[in-house]
CSV table of C-alpha atoms in Angstrom, one decimal:
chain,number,residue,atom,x,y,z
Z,28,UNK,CA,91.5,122.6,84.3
Z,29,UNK,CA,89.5,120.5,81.8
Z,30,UNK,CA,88.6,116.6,82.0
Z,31,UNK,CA,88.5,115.0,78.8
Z,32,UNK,CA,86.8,111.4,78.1
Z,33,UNK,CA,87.7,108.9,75.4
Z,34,UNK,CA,86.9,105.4,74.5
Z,35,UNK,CA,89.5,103.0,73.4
Z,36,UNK,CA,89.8,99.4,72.7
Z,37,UNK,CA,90.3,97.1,75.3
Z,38,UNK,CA,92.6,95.2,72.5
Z,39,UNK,CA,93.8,98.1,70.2
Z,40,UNK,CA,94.9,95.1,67.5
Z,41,UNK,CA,91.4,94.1,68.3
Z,42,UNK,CA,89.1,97.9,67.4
Z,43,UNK,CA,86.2,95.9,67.2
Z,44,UNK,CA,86.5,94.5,70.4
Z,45,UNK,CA,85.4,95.5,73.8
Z,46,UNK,CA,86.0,98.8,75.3
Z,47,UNK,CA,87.3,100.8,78.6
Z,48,UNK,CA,87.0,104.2,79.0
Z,49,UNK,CA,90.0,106.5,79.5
Z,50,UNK,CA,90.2,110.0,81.2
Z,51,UNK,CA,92.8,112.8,80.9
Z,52,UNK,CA,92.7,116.1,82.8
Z,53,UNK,CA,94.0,119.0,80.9
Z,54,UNK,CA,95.7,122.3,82.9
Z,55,UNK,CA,96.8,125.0,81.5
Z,56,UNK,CA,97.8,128.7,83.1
Z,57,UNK,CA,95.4,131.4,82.1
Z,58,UNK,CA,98.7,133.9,83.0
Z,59,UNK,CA,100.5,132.7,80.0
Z,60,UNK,CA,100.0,134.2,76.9
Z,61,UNK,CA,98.0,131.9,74.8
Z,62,UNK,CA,98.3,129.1,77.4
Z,63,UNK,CA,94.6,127.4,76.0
Z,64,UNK,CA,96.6,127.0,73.0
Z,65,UNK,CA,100.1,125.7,73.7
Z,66,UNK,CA,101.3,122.3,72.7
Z,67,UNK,CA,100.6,119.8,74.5
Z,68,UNK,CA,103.2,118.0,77.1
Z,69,UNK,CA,101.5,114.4,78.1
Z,70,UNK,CA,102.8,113.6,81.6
Z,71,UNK,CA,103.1,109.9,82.5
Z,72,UNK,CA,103.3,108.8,85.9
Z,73,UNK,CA,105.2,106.3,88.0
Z,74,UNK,CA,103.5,103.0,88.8
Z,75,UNK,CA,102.3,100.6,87.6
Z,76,UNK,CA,98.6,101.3,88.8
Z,77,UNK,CA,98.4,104.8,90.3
Z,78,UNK,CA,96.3,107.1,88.6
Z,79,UNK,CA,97.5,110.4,87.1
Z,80,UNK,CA,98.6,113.2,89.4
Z,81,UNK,CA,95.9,115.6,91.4
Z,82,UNK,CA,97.7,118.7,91.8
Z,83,UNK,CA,96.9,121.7,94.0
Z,84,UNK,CA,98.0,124.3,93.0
Z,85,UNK,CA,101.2,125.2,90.2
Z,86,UNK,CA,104.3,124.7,92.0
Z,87,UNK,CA,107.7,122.3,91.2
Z,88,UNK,CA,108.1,121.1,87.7
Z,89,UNK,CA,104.5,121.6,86.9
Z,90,UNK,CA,104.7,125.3,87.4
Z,91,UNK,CA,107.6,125.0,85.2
Z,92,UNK,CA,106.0,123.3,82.6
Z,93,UNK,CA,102.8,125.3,82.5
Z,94,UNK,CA,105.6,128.6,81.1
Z,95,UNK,CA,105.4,126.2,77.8
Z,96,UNK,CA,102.8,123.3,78.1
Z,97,UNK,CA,99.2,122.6,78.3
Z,98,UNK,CA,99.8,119.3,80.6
Z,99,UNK,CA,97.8,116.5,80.3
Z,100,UNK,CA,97.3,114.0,83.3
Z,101,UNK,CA,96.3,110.7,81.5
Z,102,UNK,CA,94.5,108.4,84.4
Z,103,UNK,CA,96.5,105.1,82.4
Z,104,UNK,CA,93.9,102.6,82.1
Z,105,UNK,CA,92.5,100.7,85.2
Z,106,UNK,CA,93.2,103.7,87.5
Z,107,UNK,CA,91.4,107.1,88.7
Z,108,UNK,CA,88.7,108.1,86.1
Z,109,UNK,CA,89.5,105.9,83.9
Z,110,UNK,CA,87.3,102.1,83.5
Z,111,UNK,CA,88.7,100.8,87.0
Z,112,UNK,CA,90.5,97.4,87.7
Z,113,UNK,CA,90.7,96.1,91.2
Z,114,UNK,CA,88.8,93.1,93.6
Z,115,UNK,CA,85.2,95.1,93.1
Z,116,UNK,CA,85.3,95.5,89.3
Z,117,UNK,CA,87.3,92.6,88.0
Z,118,UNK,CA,84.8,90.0,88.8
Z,119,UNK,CA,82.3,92.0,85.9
Z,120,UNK,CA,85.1,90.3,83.7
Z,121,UNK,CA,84.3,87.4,83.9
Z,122,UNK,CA,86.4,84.4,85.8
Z,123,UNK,CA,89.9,84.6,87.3
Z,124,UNK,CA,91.6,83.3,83.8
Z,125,UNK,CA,89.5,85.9,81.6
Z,126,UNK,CA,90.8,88.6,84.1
Z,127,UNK,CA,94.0,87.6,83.4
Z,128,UNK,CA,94.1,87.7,80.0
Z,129,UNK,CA,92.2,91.3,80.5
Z,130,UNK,CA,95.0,92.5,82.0
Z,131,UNK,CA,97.0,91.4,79.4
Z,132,UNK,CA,96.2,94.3,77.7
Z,133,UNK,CA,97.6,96.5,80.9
Z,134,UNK,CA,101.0,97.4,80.2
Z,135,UNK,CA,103.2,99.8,78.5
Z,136,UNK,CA,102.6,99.0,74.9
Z,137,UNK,CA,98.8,99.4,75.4
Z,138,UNK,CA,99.6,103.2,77.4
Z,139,UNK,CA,101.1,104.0,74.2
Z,140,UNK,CA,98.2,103.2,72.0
Z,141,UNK,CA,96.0,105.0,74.5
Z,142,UNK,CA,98.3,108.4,74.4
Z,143,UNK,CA,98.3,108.1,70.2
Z,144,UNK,CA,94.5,107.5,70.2
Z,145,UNK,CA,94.5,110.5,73.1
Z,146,UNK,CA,96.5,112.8,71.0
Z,147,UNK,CA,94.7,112.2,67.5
Z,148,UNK,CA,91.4,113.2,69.2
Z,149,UNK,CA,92.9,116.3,70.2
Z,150,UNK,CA,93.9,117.0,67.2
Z,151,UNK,CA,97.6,117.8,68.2
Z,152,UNK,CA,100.8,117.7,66.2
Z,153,UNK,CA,103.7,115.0,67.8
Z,154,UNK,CA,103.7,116.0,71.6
Z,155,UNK,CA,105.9,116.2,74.3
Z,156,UNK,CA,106.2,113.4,76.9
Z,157,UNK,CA,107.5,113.4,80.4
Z,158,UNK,CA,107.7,110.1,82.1
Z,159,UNK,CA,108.4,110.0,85.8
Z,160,UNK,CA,109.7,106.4,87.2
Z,161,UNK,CA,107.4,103.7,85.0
Z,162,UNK,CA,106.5,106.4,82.8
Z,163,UNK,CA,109.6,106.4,81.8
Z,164,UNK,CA,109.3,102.8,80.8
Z,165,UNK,CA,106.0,103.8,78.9
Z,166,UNK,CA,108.1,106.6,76.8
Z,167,UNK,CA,110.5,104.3,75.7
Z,168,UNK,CA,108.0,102.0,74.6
Z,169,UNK,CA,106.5,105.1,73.1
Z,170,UNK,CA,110.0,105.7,71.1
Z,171,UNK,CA,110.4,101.5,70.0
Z,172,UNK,CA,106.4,101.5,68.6
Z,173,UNK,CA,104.8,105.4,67.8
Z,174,UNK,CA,108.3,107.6,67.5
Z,175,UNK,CA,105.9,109.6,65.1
Z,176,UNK,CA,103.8,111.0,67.5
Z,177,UNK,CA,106.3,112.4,69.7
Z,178,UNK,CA,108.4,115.9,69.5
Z,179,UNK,CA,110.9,115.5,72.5
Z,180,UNK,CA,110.8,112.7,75.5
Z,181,UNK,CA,112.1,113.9,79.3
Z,182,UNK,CA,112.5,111.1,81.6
Z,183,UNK,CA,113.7,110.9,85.2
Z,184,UNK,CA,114.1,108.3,87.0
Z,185,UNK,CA,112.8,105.9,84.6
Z,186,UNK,CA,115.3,103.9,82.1
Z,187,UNK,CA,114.5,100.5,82.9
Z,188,UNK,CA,116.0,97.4,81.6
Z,189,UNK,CA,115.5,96.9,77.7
Z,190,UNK,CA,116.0,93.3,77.7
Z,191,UNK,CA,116.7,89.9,80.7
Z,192,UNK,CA,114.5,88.8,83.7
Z,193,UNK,CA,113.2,90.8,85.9
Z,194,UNK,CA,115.6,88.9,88.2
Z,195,UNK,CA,118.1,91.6,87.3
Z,196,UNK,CA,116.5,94.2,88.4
Z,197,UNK,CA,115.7,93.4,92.4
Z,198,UNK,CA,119.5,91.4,92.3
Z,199,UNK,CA,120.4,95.3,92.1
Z,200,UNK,CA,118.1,97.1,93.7
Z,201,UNK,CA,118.9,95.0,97.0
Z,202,UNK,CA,122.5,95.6,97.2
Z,203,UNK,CA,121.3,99.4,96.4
Z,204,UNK,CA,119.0,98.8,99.6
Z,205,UNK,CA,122.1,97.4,101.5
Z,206,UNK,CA,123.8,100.9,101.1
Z,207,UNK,CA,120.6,103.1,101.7
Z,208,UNK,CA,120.1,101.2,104.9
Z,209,UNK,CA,123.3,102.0,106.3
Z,210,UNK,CA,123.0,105.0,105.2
Z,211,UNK,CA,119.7,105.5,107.1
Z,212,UNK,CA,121.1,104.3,110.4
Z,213,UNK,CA,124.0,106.3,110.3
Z,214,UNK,CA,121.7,109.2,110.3
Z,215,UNK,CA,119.5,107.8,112.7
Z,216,UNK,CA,121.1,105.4,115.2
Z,217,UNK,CA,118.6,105.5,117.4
Z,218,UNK,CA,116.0,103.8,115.1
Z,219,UNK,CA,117.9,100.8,114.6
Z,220,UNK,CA,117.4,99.0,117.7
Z,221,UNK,CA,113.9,100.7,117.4
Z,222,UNK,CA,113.0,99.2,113.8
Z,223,UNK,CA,114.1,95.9,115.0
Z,224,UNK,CA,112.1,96.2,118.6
Z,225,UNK,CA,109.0,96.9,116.5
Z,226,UNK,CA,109.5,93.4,114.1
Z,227,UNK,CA,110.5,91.7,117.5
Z,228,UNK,CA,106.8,93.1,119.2
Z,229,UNK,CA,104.9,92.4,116.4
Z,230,UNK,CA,105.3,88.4,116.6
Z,231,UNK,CA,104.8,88.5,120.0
Z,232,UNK,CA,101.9,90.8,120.7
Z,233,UNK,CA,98.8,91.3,118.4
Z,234,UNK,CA,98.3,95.0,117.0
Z,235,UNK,CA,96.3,95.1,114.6
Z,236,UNK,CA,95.8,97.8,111.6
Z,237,UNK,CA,93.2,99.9,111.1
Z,238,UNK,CA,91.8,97.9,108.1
Z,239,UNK,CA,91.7,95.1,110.6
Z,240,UNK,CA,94.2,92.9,109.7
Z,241,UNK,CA,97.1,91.6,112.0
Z,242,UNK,CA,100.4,93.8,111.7
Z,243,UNK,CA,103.4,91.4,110.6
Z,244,UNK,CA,107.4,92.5,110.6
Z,245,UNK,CA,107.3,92.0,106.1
Z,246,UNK,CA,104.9,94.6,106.5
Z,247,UNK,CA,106.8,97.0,108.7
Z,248,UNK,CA,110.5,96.2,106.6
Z,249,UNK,CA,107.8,97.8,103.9
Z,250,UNK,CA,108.4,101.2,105.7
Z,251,UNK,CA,111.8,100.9,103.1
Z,252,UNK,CA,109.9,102.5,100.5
Z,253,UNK,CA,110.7,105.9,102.4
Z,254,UNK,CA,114.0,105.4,101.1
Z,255,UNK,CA,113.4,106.7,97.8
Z,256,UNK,CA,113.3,110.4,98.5
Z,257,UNK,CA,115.9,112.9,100.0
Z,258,UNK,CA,113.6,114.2,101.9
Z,259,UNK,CA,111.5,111.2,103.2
Z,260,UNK,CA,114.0,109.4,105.1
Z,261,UNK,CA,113.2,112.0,107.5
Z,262,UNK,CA,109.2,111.1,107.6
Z,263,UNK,CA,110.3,107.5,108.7
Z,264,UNK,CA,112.3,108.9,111.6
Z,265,UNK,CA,109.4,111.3,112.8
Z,266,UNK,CA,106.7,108.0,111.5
Z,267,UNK,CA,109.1,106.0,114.2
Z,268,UNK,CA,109.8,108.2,117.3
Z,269,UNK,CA,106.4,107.7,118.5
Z,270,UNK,CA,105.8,104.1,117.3
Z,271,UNK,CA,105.0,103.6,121.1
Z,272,UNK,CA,102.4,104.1,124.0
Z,273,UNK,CA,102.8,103.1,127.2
Z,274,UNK,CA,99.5,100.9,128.3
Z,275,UNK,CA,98.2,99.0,131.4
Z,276,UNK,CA,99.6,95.8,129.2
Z,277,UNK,CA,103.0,96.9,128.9
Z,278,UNK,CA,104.3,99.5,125.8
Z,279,UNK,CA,102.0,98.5,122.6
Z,280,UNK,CA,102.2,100.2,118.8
Z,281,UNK,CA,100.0,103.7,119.2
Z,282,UNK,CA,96.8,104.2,116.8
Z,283,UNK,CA,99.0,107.2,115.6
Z,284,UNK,CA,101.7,105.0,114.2
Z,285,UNK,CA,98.9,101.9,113.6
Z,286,UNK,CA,97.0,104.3,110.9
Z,287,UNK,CA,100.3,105.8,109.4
Z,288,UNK,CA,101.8,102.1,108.5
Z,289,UNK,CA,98.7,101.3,107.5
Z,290,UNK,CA,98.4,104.2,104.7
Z,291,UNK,CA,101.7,103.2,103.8
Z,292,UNK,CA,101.9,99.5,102.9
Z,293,UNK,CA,97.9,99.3,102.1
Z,294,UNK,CA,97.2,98.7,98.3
Z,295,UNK,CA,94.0,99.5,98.3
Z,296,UNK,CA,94.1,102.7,96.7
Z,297,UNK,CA,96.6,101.0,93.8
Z,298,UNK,CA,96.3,97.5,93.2
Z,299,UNK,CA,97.3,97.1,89.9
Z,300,UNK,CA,100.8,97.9,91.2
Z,301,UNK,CA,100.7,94.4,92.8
Z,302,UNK,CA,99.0,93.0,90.0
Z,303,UNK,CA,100.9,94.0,87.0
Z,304,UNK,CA,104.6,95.4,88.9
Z,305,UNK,CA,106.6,92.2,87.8
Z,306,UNK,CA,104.9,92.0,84.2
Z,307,UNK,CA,106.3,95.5,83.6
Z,308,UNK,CA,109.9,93.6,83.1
Z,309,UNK,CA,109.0,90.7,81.5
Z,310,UNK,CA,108.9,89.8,77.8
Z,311,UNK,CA,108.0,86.5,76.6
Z,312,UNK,CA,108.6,85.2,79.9
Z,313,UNK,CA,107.0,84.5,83.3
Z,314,UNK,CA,108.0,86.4,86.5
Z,315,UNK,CA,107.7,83.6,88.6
Z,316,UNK,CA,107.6,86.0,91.5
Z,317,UNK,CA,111.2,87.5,90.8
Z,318,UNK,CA,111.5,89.2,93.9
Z,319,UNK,CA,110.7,86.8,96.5
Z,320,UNK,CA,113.2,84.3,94.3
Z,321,UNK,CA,115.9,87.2,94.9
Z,322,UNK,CA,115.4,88.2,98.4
Z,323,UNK,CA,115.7,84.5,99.5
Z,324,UNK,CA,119.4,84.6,98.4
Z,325,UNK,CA,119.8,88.0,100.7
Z,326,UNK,CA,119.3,86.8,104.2
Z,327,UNK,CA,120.1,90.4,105.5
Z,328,UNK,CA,116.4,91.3,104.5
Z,329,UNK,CA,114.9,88.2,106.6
Z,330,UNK,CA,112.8,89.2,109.1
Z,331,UNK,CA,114.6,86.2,111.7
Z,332,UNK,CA,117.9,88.5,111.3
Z,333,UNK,CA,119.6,89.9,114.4
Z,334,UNK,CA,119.1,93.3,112.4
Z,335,UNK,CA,116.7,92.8,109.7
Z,336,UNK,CA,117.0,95.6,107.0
Z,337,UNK,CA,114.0,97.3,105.6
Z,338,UNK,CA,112.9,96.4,102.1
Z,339,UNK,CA,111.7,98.7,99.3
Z,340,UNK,CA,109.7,98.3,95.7
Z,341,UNK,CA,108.7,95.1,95.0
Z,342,UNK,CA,105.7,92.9,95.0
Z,343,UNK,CA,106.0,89.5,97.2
Z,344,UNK,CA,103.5,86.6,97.4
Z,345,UNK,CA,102.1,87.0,100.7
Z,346,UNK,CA,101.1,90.9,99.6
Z,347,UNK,CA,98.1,89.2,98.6
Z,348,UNK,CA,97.5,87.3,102.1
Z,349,UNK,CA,98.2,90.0,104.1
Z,350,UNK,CA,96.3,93.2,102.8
Z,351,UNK,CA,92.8,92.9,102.7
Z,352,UNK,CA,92.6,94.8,99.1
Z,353,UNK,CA,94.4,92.3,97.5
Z,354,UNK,CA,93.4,89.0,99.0
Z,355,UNK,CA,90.7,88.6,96.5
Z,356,UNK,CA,93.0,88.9,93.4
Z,357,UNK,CA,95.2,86.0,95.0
Z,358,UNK,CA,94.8,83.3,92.6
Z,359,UNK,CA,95.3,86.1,89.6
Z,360,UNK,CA,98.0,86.9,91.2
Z,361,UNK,CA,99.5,83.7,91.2
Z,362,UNK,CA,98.0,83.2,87.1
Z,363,UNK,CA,99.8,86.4,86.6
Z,364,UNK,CA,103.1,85.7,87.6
Z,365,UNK,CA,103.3,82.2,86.0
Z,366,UNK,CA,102.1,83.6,82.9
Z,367,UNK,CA,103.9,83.7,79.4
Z,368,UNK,CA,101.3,84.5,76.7
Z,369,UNK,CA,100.6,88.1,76.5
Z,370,UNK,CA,104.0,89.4,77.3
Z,371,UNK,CA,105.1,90.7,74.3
Z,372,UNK,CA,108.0,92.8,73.6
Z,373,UNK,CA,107.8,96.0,75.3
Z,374,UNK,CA,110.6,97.4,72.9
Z,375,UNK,CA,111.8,97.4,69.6
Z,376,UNK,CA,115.4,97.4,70.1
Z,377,UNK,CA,116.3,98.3,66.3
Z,378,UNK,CA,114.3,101.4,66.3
Z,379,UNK,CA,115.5,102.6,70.1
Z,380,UNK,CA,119.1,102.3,68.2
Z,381,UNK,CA,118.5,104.2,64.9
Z,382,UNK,CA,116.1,107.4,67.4
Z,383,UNK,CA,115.6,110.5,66.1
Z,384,UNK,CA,113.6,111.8,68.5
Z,385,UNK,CA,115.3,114.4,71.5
Z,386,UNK,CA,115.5,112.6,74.6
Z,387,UNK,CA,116.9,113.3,77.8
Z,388,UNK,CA,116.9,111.4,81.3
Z,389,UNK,CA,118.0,112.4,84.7
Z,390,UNK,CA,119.4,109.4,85.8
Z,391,UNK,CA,120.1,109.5,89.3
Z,392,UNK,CA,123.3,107.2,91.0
Z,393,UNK,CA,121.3,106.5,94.2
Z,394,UNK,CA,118.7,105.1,92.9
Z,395,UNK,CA,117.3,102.2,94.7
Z,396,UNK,CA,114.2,101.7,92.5
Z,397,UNK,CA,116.0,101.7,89.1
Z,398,UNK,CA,119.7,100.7,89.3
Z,399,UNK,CA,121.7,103.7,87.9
Z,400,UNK,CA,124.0,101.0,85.9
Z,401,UNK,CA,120.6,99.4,84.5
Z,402,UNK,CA,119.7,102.7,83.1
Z,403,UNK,CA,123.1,103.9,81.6
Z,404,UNK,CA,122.9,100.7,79.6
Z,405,UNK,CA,119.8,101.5,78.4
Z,406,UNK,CA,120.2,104.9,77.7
Z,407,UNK,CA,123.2,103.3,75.3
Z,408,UNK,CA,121.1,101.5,73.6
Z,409,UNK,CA,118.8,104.9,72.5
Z,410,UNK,CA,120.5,106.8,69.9
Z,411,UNK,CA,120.9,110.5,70.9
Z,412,UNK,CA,119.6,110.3,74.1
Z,413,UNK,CA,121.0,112.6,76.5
Z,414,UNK,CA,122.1,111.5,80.3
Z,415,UNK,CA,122.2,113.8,83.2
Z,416,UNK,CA,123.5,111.7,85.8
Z,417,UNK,CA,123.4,113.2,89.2
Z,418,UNK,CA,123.4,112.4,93.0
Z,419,UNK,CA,121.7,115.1,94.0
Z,420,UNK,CA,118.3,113.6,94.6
Z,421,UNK,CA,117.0,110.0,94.7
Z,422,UNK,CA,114.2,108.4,92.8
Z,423,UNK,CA,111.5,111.0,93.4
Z,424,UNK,CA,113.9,114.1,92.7
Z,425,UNK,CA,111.1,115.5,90.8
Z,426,UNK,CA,109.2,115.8,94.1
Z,427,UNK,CA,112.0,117.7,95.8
Z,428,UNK,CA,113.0,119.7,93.2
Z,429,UNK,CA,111.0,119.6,90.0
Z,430,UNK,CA,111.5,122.7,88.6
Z,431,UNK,CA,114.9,122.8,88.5
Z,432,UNK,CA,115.3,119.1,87.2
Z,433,UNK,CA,112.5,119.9,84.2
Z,434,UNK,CA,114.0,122.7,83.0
Z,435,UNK,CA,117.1,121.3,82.5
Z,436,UNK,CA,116.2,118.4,80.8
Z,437,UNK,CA,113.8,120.5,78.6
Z,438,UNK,CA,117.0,122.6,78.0
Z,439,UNK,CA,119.1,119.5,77.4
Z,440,UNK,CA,116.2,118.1,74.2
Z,441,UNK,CA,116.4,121.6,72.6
Z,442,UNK,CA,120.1,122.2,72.7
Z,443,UNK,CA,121.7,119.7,69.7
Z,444,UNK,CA,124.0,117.4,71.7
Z,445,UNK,CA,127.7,118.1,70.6
């Protein structure tokens, strides 16, 4: 491993500007023949706001990777390493509209001038990109705006909707929900009247999380996000079976299950995913809090409901009254999601058409993060951009199987598409 520094412009149309620092960790295996010296593969994360991976040790699709690659793990700016953004370094901004217009400069389009500044420091030749979930997003902004610097583009789990409201995409990812919580249930029977004896508990008894706030049933329906792995649907049933403890007050939630929820729905460690997670839709628009306008026209996911269902990705308004991370970026919160200057166009639609770059995506038909039929129209829109639809694994396939799914879709970008 090697950590590599740069400095960029806060405003890359602006290089006289302000900067922020950005920080990349290189690995490389010392077992492959010339591996200090093999082109470069820039891995972009899922998010928005969650810095760039810390692995252990070479396993799943990075072990895979490291047969060909030297990886780079780019920290995207305002996470890990990189200049931070969250409720303890904003404020050095200045007040709450000049942080929002500093994190203007905190979406896709501005990732992609970081990874060309990145890559022209390092001296490399057009790279290859792999972009899990949002960094998926990022590499097709990467193809609309700096096709140039890239050699091949993988992408799983990540073809995200080119153009329309962000509206769209929670209108679909809730009736995806619908299916993945019957789904759940049918596997586990016994947690449904359990999920809804917890929400019922909750309103009537105090528990409180380890951070000290009260527990609330939004924040348990939360638990959802489990639902976008093959394999972590199970972790909710083991995080459930001993939600609780028998007391001299009755049965109340145990510290076990307290401190799990809490390191689940906490954003503490990634608050720029609530910050920026609606503005990564929205082009010229506001968000106006797209979510919440949704899930009020699905009355299944209300927390009154005989059987409330659990919810997944998305960002809600009272996020930012509930954790104690984000309750001092409520009123940028609330600047954010009425905002419409700043949110340019994240693609170029006329260059995604006439692409000459190899691409391929897994797209996968479960998806309840991004809606399979979303991404099929989008990967339409990308000329010569290769589809491996499969139902095989859900949104974090690259978790369960990463090996497998990177070398096919390296195998699909070097193997001319009939």
């Amino acid at each position: 491993m090697r950590d590599h520094w740069f400095q960029a412009p806060l405003n890359h149309a602006d290089p006289a500007g302000p900067e922020i620092t950005l920080y990349a960790r290189e690995l490389f295996d010392p077992k492959q023949p010339g591996g200090e010296q093999l082109p470069w593969l820039l891995f972009l994360q899922g998010g928005p706001g969650g810095r760039g991976n810390r692995p252990l040790g070479m396993s799943g699709w990075l072990a895979e990777a490291l047969k060909s690659f030297r990886v780079l793990m780019l920290d995207q700016r305002g996470t890990g390493l990189s200049t931070p953004a969250n409720r303890q370094s904003l404020p050095l901004v200045g007040d709450t509209k000049a942080q929002a217009d500093y994190l203007a400069h905190f979406r896709a389009t501005d990732i992609v001038a970081d990874a060309e500044l990145i890559r022209r420091a390092l001296g490399s030749a057009p790279w290859s990109i792999f972009g899990q979930s949002y960094g998926g997003f990022c590499a097709l902004s990467y193809l609309s705006f700096a096709p140039e610097g890239l050699k091949e583009v993988l992408i799983t789990g990540g073809l995200g909707p080119l153009t329309g409201p962000a509206d769209q995409v929670y209108e679909a990812t809730f009736a995806r929900l619908v299916a993945r919580n019957a789904e759940y249930f049918a596997r586990y029977p016994q947690d449904r009247p359990l999920v809804t004896r917890i929400m019922r508990h909750v309103v009537s008894a105090s528990e409180f999380l380890p951070t000290g706030e009260r527990l609330t049933p939004e924040r348990i329906q939360m638990l959802g996000n489990y639902f976008g792995g093959n394999t972590r649907i199970d972790a909710l049933h083991y995080l459930l079976e001993d939600a609780f403890v028998p007391t001299p007050d009755g049965d109340r939630l145990s510290d076990g299950f307290l401190a799990q929820v809490s390191a689940q729905v906490s954003r503490a460690a990634n608050p720029l995913y609530a910050l920026m997670h609606e503005s990564i839709y929205v082009q010229g628009e506001a968000s106006n809090w797209a979510a919440s306008r949704v899930l009020a026209d699905h009355p299944a996911f209300h927390p009154d409901e005989a059987e409330p269902l659990l919810t997944g990705e998305a960002v809600y308004p009272w996020y930012f009254e509930q954790d104690p991370a984000l309750v001092p970026l409520r009123e940028l919160a609330e600047l954010l999601a009425s905002r419409t200057a700043g949110w340019d166009a994240l693609y170029d639609l006329d260059q995604l058409g006439r692409n000459t770059v190899p691409v391929a995506a897994a797209v996968y038909s479960e998806d309840i993060y991004v809606d399979r039929d979303i991404s099929l129209a989008t990967a339409a829109a990308v000329a010569g951009l290769q589809v491996w639809e499969t139902d095989d694994y859900h949104h974090d396939g690259i978790a369960d199987d990463g090996e497998r799914i990177f070398a096919r879709l390296l195998g699909k970008v070097r193997t001319p598409k009939a």
